[in-house]
PDB file of C-alpha atoms in Angstrom:
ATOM      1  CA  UNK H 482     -13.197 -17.235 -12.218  1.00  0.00           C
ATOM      2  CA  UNK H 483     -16.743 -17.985 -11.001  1.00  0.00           C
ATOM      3  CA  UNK H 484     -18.377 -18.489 -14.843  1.00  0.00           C
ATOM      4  CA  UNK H 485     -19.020 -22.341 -14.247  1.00  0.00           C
ATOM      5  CA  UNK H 486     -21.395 -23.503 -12.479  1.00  0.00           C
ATOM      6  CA  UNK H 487     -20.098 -25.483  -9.604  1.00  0.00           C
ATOM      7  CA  UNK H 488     -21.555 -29.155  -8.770  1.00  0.00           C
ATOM      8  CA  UNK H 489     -22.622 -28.134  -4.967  1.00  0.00           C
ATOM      9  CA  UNK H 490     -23.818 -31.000  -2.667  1.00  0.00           C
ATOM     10  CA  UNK H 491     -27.456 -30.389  -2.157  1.00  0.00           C
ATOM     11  CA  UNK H 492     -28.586 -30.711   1.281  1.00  0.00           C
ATOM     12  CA  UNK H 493     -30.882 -33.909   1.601  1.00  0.00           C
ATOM     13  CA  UNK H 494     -34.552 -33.220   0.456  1.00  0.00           C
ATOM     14  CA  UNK H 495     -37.459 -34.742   1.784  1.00  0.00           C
ATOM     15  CA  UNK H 496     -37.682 -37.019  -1.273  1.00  0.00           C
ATOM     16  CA  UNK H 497     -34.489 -39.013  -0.423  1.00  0.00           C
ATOM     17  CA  UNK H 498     -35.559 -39.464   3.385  1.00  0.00           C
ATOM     18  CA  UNK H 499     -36.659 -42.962   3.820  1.00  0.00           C
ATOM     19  CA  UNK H 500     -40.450 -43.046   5.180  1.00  0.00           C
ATOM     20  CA  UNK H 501     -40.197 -44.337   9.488  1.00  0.00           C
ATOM     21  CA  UNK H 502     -43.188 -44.949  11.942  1.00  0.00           C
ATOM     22  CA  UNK H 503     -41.908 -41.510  13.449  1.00  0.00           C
ATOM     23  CA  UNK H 504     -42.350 -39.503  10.422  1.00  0.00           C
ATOM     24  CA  UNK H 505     -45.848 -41.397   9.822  1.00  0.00           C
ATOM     25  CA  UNK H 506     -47.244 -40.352  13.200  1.00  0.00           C
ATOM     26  CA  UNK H 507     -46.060 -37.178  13.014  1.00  0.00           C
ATOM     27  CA  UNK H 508     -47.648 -36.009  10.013  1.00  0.00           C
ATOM     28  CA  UNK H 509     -50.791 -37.946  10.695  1.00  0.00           C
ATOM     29  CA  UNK H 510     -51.089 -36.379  14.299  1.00  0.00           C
ATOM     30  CA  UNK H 511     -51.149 -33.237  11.876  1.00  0.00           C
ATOM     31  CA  UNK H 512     -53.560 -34.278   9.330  1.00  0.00           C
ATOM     32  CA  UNK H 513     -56.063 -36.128  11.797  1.00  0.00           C
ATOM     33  CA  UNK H 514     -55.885 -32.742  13.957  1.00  0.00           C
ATOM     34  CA  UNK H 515     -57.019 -30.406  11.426  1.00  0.00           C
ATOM     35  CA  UNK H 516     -59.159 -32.661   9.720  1.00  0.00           C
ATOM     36  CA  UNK H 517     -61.157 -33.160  13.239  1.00  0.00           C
ATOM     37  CA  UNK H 518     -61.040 -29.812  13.809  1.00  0.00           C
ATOM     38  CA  UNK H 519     -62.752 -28.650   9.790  1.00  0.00           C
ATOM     39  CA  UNK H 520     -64.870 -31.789   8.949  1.00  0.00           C
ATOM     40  CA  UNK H 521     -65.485 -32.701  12.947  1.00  0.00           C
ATOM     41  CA  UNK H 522     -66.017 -29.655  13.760  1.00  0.00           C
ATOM     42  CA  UNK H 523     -68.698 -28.834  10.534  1.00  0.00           C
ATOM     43  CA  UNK H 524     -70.659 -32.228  11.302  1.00  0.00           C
ATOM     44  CA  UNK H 525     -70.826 -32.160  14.952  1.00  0.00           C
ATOM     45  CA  UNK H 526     -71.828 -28.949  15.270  1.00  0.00           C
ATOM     46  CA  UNK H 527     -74.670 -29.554  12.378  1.00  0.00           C
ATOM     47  CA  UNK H 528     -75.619 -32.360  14.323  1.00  0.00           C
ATOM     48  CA  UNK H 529     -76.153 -30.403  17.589  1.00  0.00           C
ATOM     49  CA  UNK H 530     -78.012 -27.539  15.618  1.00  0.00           C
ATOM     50  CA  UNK H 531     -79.858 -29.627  13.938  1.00  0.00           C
ATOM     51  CA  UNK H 532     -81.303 -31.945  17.200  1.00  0.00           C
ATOM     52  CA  UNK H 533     -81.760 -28.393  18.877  1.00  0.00           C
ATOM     53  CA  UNK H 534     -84.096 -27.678  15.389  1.00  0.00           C
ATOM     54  CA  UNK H 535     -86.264 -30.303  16.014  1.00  0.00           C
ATOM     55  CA  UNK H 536     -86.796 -33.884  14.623  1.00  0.00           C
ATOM     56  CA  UNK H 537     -87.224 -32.826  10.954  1.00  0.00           C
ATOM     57  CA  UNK H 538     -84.178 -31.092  10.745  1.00  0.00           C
ATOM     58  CA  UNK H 539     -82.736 -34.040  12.590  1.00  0.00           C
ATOM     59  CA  UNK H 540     -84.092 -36.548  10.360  1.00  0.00           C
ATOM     60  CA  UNK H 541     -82.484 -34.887   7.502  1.00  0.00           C
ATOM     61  CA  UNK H 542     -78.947 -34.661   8.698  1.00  0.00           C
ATOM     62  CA  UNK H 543     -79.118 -38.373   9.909  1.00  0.00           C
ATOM     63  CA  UNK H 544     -80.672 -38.819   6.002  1.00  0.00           C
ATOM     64  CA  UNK H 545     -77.610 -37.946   4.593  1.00  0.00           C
ATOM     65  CA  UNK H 546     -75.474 -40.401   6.350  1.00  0.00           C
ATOM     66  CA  UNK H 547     -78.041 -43.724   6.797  1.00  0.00           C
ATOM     67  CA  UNK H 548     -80.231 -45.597   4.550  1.00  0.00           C
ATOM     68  CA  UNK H 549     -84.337 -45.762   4.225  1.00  0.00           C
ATOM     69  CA  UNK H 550     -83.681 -48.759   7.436  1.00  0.00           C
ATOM     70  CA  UNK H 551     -81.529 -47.054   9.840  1.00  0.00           C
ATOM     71  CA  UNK H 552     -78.241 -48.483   8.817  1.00  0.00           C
ATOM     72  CA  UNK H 553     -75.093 -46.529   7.465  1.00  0.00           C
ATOM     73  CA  UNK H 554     -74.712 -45.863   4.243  1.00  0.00           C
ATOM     74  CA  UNK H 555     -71.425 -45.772   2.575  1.00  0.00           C
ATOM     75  CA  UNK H 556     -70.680 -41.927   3.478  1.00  0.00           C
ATOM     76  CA  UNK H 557     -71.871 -43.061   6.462  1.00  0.00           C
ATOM     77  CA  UNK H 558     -69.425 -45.312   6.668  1.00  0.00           C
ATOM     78  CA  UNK H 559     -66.793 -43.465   5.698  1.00  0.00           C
ATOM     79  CA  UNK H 560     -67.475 -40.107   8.089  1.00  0.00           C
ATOM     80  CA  UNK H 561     -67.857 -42.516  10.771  1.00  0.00           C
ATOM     81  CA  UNK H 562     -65.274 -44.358  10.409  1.00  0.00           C
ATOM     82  CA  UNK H 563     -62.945 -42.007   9.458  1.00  0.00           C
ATOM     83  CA  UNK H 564     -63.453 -39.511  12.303  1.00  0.00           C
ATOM     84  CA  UNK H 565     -63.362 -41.881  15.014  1.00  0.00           C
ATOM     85  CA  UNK H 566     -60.151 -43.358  13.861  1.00  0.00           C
ATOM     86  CA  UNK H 567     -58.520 -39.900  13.235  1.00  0.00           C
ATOM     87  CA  UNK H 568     -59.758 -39.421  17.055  1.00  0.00           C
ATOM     88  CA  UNK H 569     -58.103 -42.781  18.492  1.00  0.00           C
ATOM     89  CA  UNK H 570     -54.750 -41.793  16.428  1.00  0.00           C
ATOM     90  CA  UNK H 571     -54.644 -38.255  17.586  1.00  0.00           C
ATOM     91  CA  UNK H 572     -55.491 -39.120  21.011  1.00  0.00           C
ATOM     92  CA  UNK H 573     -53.128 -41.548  21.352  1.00  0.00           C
ATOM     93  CA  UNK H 574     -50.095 -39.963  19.224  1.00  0.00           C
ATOM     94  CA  UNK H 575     -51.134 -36.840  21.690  1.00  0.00           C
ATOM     95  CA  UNK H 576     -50.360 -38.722  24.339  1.00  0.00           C
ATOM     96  CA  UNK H 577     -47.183 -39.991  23.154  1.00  0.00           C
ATOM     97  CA  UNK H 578     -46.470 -36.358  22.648  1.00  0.00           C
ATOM     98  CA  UNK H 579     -47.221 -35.588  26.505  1.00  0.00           C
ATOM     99  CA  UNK H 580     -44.327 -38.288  27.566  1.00  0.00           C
ATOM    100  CA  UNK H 581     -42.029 -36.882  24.459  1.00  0.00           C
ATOM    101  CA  UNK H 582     -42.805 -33.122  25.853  1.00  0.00           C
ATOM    102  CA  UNK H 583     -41.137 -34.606  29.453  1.00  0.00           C
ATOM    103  CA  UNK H 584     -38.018 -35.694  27.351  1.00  0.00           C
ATOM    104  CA  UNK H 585     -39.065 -39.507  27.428  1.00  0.00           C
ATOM    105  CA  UNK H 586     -39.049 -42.043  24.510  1.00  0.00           C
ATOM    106  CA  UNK H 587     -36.705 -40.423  22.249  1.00  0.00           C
ATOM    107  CA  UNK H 588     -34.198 -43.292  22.208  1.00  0.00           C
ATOM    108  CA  UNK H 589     -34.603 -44.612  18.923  1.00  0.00           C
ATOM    109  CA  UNK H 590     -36.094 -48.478  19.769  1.00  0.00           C
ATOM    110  CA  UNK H 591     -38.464 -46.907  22.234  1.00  0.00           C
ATOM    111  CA  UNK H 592     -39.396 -43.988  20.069  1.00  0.00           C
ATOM    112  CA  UNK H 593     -40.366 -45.978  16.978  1.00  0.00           C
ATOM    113  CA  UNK H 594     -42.424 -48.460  19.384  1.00  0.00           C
ATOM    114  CA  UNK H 595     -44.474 -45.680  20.514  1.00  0.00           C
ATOM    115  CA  UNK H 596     -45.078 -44.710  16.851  1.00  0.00           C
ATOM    116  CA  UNK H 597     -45.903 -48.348  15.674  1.00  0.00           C
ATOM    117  CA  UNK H 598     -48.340 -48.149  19.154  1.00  0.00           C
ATOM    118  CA  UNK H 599     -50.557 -45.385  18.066  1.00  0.00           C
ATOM    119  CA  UNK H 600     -50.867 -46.604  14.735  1.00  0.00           C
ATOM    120  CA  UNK H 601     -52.088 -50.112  16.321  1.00  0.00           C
ATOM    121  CA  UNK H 602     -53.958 -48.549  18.875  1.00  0.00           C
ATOM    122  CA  UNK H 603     -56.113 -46.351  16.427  1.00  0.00           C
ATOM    123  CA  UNK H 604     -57.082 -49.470  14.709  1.00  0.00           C
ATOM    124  CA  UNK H 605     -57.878 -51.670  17.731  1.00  0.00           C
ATOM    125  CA  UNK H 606     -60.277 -49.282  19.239  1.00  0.00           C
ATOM    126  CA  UNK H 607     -61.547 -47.895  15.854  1.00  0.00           C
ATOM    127  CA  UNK H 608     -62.679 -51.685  15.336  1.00  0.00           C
ATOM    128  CA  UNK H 609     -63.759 -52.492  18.805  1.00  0.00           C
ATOM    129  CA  UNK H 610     -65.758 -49.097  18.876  1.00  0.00           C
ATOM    130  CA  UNK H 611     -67.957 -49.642  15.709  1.00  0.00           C
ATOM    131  CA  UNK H 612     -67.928 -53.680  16.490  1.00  0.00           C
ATOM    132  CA  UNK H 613     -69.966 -52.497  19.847  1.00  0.00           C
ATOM    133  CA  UNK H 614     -71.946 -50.397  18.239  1.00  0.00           C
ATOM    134  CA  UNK H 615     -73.201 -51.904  14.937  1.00  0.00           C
ATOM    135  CA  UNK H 616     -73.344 -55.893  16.577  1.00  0.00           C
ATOM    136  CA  UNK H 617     -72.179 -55.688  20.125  1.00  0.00           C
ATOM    137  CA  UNK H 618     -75.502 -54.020  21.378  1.00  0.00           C
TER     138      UNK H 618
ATOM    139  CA  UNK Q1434     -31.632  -1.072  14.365  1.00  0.00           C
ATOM    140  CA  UNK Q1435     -30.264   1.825  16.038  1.00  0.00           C
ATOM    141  CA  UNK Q1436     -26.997   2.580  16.071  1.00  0.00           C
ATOM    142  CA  UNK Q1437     -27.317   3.648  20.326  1.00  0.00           C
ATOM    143  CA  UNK Q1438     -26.112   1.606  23.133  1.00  0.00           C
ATOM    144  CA  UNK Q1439     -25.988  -1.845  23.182  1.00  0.00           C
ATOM    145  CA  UNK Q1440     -28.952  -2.084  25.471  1.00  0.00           C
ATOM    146  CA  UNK Q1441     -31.144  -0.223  22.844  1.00  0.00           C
ATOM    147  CA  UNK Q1442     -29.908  -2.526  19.900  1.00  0.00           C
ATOM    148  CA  UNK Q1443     -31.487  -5.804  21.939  1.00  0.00           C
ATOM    149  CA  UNK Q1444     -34.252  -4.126  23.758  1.00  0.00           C
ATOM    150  CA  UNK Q1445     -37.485  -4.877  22.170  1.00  0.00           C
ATOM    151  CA  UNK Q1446     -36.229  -7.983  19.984  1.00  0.00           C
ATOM    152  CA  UNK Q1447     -36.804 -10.290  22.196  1.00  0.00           C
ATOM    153  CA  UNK Q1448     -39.095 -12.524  23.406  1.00  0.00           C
ATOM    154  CA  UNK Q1449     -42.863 -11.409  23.177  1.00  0.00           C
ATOM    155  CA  UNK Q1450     -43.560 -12.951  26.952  1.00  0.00           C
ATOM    156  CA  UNK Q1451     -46.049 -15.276  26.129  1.00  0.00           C
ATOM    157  CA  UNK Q1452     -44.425 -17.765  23.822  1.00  0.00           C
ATOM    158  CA  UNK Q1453     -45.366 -20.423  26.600  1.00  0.00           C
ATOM    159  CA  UNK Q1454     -48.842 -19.582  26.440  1.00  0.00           C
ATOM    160  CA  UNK Q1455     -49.794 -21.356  23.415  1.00  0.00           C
ATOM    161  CA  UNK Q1456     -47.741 -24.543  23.778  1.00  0.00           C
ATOM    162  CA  UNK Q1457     -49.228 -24.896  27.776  1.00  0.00           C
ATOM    163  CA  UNK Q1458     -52.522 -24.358  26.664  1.00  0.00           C
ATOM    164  CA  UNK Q1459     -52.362 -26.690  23.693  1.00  0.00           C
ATOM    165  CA  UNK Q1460     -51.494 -29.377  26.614  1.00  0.00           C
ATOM    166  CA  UNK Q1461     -54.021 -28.042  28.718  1.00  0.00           C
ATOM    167  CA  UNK Q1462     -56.893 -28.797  26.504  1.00  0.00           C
ATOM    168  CA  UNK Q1463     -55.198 -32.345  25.311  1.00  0.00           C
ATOM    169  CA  UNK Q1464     -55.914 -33.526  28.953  1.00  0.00           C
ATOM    170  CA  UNK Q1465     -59.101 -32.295  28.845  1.00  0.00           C
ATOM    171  CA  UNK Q1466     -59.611 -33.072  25.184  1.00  0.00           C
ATOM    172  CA  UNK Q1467     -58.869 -36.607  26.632  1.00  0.00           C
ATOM    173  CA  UNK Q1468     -61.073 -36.752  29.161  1.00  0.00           C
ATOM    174  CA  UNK Q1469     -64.080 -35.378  27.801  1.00  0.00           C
ATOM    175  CA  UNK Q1470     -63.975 -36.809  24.193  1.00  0.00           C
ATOM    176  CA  UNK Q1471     -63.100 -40.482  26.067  1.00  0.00           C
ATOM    177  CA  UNK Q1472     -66.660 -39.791  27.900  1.00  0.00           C
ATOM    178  CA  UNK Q1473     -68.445 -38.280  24.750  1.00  0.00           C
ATOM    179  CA  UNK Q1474     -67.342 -41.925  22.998  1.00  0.00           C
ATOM    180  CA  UNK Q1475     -68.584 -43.923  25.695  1.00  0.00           C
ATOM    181  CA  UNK Q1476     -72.032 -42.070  26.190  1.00  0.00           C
ATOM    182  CA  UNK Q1477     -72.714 -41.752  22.305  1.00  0.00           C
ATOM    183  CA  UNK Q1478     -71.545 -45.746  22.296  1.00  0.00           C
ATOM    184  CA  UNK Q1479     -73.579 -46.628  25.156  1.00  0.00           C
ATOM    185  CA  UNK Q1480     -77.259 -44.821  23.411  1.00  0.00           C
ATOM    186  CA  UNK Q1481     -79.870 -47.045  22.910  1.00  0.00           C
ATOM    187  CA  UNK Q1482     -80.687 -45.472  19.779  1.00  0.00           C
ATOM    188  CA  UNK Q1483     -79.766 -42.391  16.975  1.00  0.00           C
ATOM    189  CA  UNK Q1484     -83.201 -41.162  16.752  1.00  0.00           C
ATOM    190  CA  UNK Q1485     -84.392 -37.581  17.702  1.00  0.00           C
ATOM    191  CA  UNK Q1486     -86.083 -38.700  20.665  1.00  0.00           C
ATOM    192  CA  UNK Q1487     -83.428 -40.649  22.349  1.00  0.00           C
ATOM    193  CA  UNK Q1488     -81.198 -37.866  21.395  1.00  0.00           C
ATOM    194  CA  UNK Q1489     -82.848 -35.164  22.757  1.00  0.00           C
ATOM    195  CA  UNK Q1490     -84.146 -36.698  25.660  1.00  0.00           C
ATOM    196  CA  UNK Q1491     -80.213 -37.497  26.269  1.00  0.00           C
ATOM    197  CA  UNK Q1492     -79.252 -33.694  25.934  1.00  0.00           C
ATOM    198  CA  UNK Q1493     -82.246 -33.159  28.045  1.00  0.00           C
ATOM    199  CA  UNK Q1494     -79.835 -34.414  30.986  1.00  0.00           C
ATOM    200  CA  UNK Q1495     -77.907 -31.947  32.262  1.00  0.00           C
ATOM    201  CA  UNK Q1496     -75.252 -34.792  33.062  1.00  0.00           C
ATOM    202  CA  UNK Q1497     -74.758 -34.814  28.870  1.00  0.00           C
ATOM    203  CA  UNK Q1498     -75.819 -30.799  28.184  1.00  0.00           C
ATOM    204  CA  UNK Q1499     -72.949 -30.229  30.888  1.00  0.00           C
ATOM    205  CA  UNK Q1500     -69.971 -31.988  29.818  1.00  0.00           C
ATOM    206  CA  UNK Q1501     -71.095 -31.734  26.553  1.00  0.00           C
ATOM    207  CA  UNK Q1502     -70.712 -28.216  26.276  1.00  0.00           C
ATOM    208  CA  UNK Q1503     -67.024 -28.030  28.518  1.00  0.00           C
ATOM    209  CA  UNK Q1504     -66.214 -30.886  25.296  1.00  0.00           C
ATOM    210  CA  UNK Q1505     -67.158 -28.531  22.709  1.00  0.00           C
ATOM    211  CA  UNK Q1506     -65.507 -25.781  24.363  1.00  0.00           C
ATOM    212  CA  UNK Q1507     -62.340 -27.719  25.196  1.00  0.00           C
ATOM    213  CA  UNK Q1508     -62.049 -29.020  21.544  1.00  0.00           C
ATOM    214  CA  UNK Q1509     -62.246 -25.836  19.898  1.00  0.00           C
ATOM    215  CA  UNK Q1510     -60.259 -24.142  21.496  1.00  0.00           C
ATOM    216  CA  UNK Q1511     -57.408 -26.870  20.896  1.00  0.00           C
ATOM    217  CA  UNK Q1512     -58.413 -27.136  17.642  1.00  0.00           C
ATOM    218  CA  UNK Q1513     -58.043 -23.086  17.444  1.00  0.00           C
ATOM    219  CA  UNK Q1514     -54.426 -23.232  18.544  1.00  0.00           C
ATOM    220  CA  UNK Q1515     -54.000 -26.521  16.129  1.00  0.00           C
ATOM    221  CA  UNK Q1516     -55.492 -24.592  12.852  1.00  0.00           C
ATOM    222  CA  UNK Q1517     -53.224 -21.483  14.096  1.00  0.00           C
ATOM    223  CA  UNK Q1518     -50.023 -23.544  13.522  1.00  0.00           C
ATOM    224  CA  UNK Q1519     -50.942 -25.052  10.820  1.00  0.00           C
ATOM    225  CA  UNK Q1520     -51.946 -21.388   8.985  1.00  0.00           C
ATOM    226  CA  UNK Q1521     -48.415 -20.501  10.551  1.00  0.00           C
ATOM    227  CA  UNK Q1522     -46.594 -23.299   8.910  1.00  0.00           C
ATOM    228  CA  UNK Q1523     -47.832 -23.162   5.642  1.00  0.00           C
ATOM    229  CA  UNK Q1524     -49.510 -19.450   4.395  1.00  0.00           C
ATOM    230  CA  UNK Q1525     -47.699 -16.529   4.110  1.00  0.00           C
ATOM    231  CA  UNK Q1526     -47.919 -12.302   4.073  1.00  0.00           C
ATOM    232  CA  UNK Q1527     -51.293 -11.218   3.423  1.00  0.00           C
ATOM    233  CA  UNK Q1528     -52.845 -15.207   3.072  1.00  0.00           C
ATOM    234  CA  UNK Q1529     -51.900 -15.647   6.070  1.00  0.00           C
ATOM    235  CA  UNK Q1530     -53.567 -12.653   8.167  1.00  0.00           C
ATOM    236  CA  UNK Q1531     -57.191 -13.533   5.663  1.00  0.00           C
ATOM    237  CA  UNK Q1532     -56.808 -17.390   6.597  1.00  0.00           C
ATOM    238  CA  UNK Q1533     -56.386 -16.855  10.537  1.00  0.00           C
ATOM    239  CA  UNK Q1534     -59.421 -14.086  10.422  1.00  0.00           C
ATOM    240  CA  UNK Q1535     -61.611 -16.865   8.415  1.00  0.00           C
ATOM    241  CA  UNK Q1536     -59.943 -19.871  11.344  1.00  0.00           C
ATOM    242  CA  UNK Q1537     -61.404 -17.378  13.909  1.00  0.00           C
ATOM    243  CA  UNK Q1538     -65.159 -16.633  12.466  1.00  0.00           C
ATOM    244  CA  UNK Q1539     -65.283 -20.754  12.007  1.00  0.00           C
ATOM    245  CA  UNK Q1540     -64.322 -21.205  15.142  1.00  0.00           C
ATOM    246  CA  UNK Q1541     -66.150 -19.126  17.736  1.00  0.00           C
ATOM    247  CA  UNK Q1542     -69.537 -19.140  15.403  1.00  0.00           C
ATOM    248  CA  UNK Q1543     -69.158 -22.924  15.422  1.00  0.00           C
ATOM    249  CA  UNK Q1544     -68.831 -22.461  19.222  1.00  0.00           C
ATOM    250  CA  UNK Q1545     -72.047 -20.489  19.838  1.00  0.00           C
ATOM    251  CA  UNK Q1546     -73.993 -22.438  17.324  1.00  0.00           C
ATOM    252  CA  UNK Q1547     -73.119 -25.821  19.175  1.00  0.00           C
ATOM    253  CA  UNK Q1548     -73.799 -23.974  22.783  1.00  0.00           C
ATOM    254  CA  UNK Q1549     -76.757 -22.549  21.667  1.00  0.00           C
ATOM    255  CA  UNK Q1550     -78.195 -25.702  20.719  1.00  0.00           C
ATOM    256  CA  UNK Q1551     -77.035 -28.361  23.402  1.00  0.00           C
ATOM    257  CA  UNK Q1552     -78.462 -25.233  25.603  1.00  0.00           C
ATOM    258  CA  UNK Q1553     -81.713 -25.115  23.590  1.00  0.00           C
ATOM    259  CA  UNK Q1554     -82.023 -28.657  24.327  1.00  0.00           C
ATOM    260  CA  UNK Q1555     -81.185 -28.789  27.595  1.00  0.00           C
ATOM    261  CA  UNK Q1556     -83.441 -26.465  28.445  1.00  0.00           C
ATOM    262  CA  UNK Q1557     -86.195 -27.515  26.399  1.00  0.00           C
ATOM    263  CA  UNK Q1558     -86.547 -31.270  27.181  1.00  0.00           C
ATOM    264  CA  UNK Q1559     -89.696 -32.643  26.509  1.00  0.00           C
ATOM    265  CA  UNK Q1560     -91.504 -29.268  25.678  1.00  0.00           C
ATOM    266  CA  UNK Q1561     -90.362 -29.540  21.694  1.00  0.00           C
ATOM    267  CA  UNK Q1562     -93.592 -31.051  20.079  1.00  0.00           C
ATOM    268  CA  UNK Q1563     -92.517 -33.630  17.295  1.00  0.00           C
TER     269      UNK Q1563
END
């Protein structure tokens, strides 16, 4: 009776799913969020502790991050860089969320243009934010 | 599951009252988030310089140390509710319970940390000798 195995259809896996903005921004809303909130949270928070220490201690945490002239070194780089862009895609894929939590955008042109929008706005204003910073000052 | 009346089979199952809490608060401090981080960029953008002294004598306004502080508060608390989904999500049984204690510690000893110092600094403006 039930000795063979029978050839079931599986139900689809994640592997066969075909990658969309949707799914993109979703996950990176995710991993941006909790990365903020573990590395952010570790570096800002050793920043404040160490300016409230005194300007040894402050001189030491900006010594990991910058170079013997004041510029950024490459962890530098990459910490700032990398939080303030996981801060302009979190921000803005949290506000997408906002209009989705109303019960707008979920019709499926609209809904992948808000995706594609976060992932564009992130990078504008990452860009514009260091380009003021580093040269526009 | 008793076997008693049909109330007595339901009562108790149900809701635990506050399954709104979390999700309204998790919106609560996005608009907030959004304000306050939005100024935070601007401010930190907007400093002449990175050194202690600029800094310090930034903190030393209370129109930083203020919003500042409601930021840091703001943020981790949404980032509390954010790590608490996440712990949800993906560890399980006994992992889970160690993980969320761990979350917590992080969280509110980051908090007094960070308001202990923008406080520190606040209050101390100009009186730290280099």
């Amino acid at each position: 009776m039930a000795t063979k195995p029978v050839q079931r259809p599986l139900s689809p896996h994640l592997g066969i799913y075909k990658w969309g903005p949707a799914m993109l921004v979703s996950i990176l809303h995710r991993a941006t969020g909790d990365g903020m909130a573990l590395v952010g949270t570790f570096l800002v928070v050793a920043w404040l502790a160490c300016a409230a220490a005194g300007p040894d201690a402050y001189a030491a945490f900006m010594g990991w991050f910058t170079q013997a002239d004041g510029g950024l070194n490459p962890l530098g780089y990459l910490v700032g860089i990398g939080l303030t862009w996981s801060l302009f895609q979190h921000m803005a894929s949290g506000v997408r969320h906002l209009f989705l939590d109303v019960g707008a955008g979920y019709e499926l042109r609209v809904n992948r243009q808000g995706a594609v929008a976060t992932i564009a706005f992130s990078a504008v204003a990452t860009i514009a934010f260091w380009a003021f910073v580093l040269v526009g000052k | 599951m008793g076997s008693g009346s049909s109330i007595g089979r339901v009562r108790g199952l149900g809701s635990a009252k506050e399954g709104a809490h979390h999700w309204w608060n998790q919106r609560l401090t996005a608009g907030s988030n959004l304000l306050l981080t939005l100024w935070f960029l601007v401010s930190v953008a907007l400093l002449p310089a990175y050194d202690w002294a600029t800094v310090s004598a930034w903190l030393g306004s209370a129109w930083a140390a203020v919003p500042l502080a409601l930021m840091l508060l703001s943020v981790l608390y949404h980032a509390r509710l954010g790590l608490q989904v996440v712990i949800e999500d993906y560890a399980h049984a006994e992992t889970r319970v160690v993980l969320m204690v761990l979350m917590h510690f992080f969280i509110v000893g980051a908090g007094a940390v960070a308001l202990f110092s923008i406080l520190k600094l606040a209050f101390t403006a100009g009186a730290i000798v280099p």
